[in-house]
């Protein structure tokens, strides 16, 4: 999970996008998103990835596709 957070921070820095990153650790909150496998990435309340640590370039693609 820490690696996904770091890669997300890197992706945001590379794109110049300002966003708040919230690391959710409460299992009840995680399950409320329908996520059964972590880590997960949620953009604008939509789960876009779960169960793997994405690289920053993959996160950039997801950010661009979810604008």
XYZ file of N, CA and C in Angstrom, residues 2 5-6 10 15-16 20-21 28 30 35 38 56 63-64 66-67:
51
model
N 1.947 1.209 0.745
C 2.841 2.372 0.783
C 3.445 2.624 -0.588
N 0.924 4.348 -2.819
C 0.820 5.765 -2.435
C 1.999 6.550 -2.999
N 3.209 6.021 -2.865
C 4.400 6.699 -3.403
C 4.302 6.855 -4.911
N 4.121 10.300 -7.153
C 5.038 10.524 -8.276
C 4.252 10.855 -9.549
N 2.553 14.884 -13.644
C 1.505 15.487 -14.464
C 1.172 16.910 -14.044
N 1.651 17.305 -12.862
C 1.344 18.637 -12.365
C -0.067 18.767 -11.810
N -5.678 15.435 -3.486
C -5.488 14.936 -2.131
C -5.411 13.416 -2.179
N -4.392 12.871 -1.555
C -4.239 11.424 -1.469
C -4.626 11.019 -0.054
N -13.416 -1.696 7.179
C -14.827 -1.413 6.902
C -14.960 -0.391 5.775
N -12.671 0.212 3.461
C -12.164 -0.411 2.230
C -13.255 -1.254 1.586
N -14.063 -3.327 -2.466
C -12.713 -3.851 -2.654
C -12.482 -5.009 -1.698
N -6.398 -5.678 -1.561
C -5.654 -4.427 -1.541
C -4.270 -4.658 -2.118
N 3.911 4.369 -11.702
C 3.428 5.742 -11.880
C 2.881 5.986 -13.285
N -5.483 8.290 -14.453
C -5.886 9.664 -14.141
C -6.424 10.336 -15.402
N -5.712 10.194 -16.505
C -6.127 10.819 -17.760
C -7.453 10.250 -18.254
N -9.846 9.195 -16.432
C -10.910 9.491 -15.480
C -11.121 10.976 -15.256
N -10.678 11.792 -16.204
C -10.891 13.248 -16.088
C -12.299 13.597 -16.432
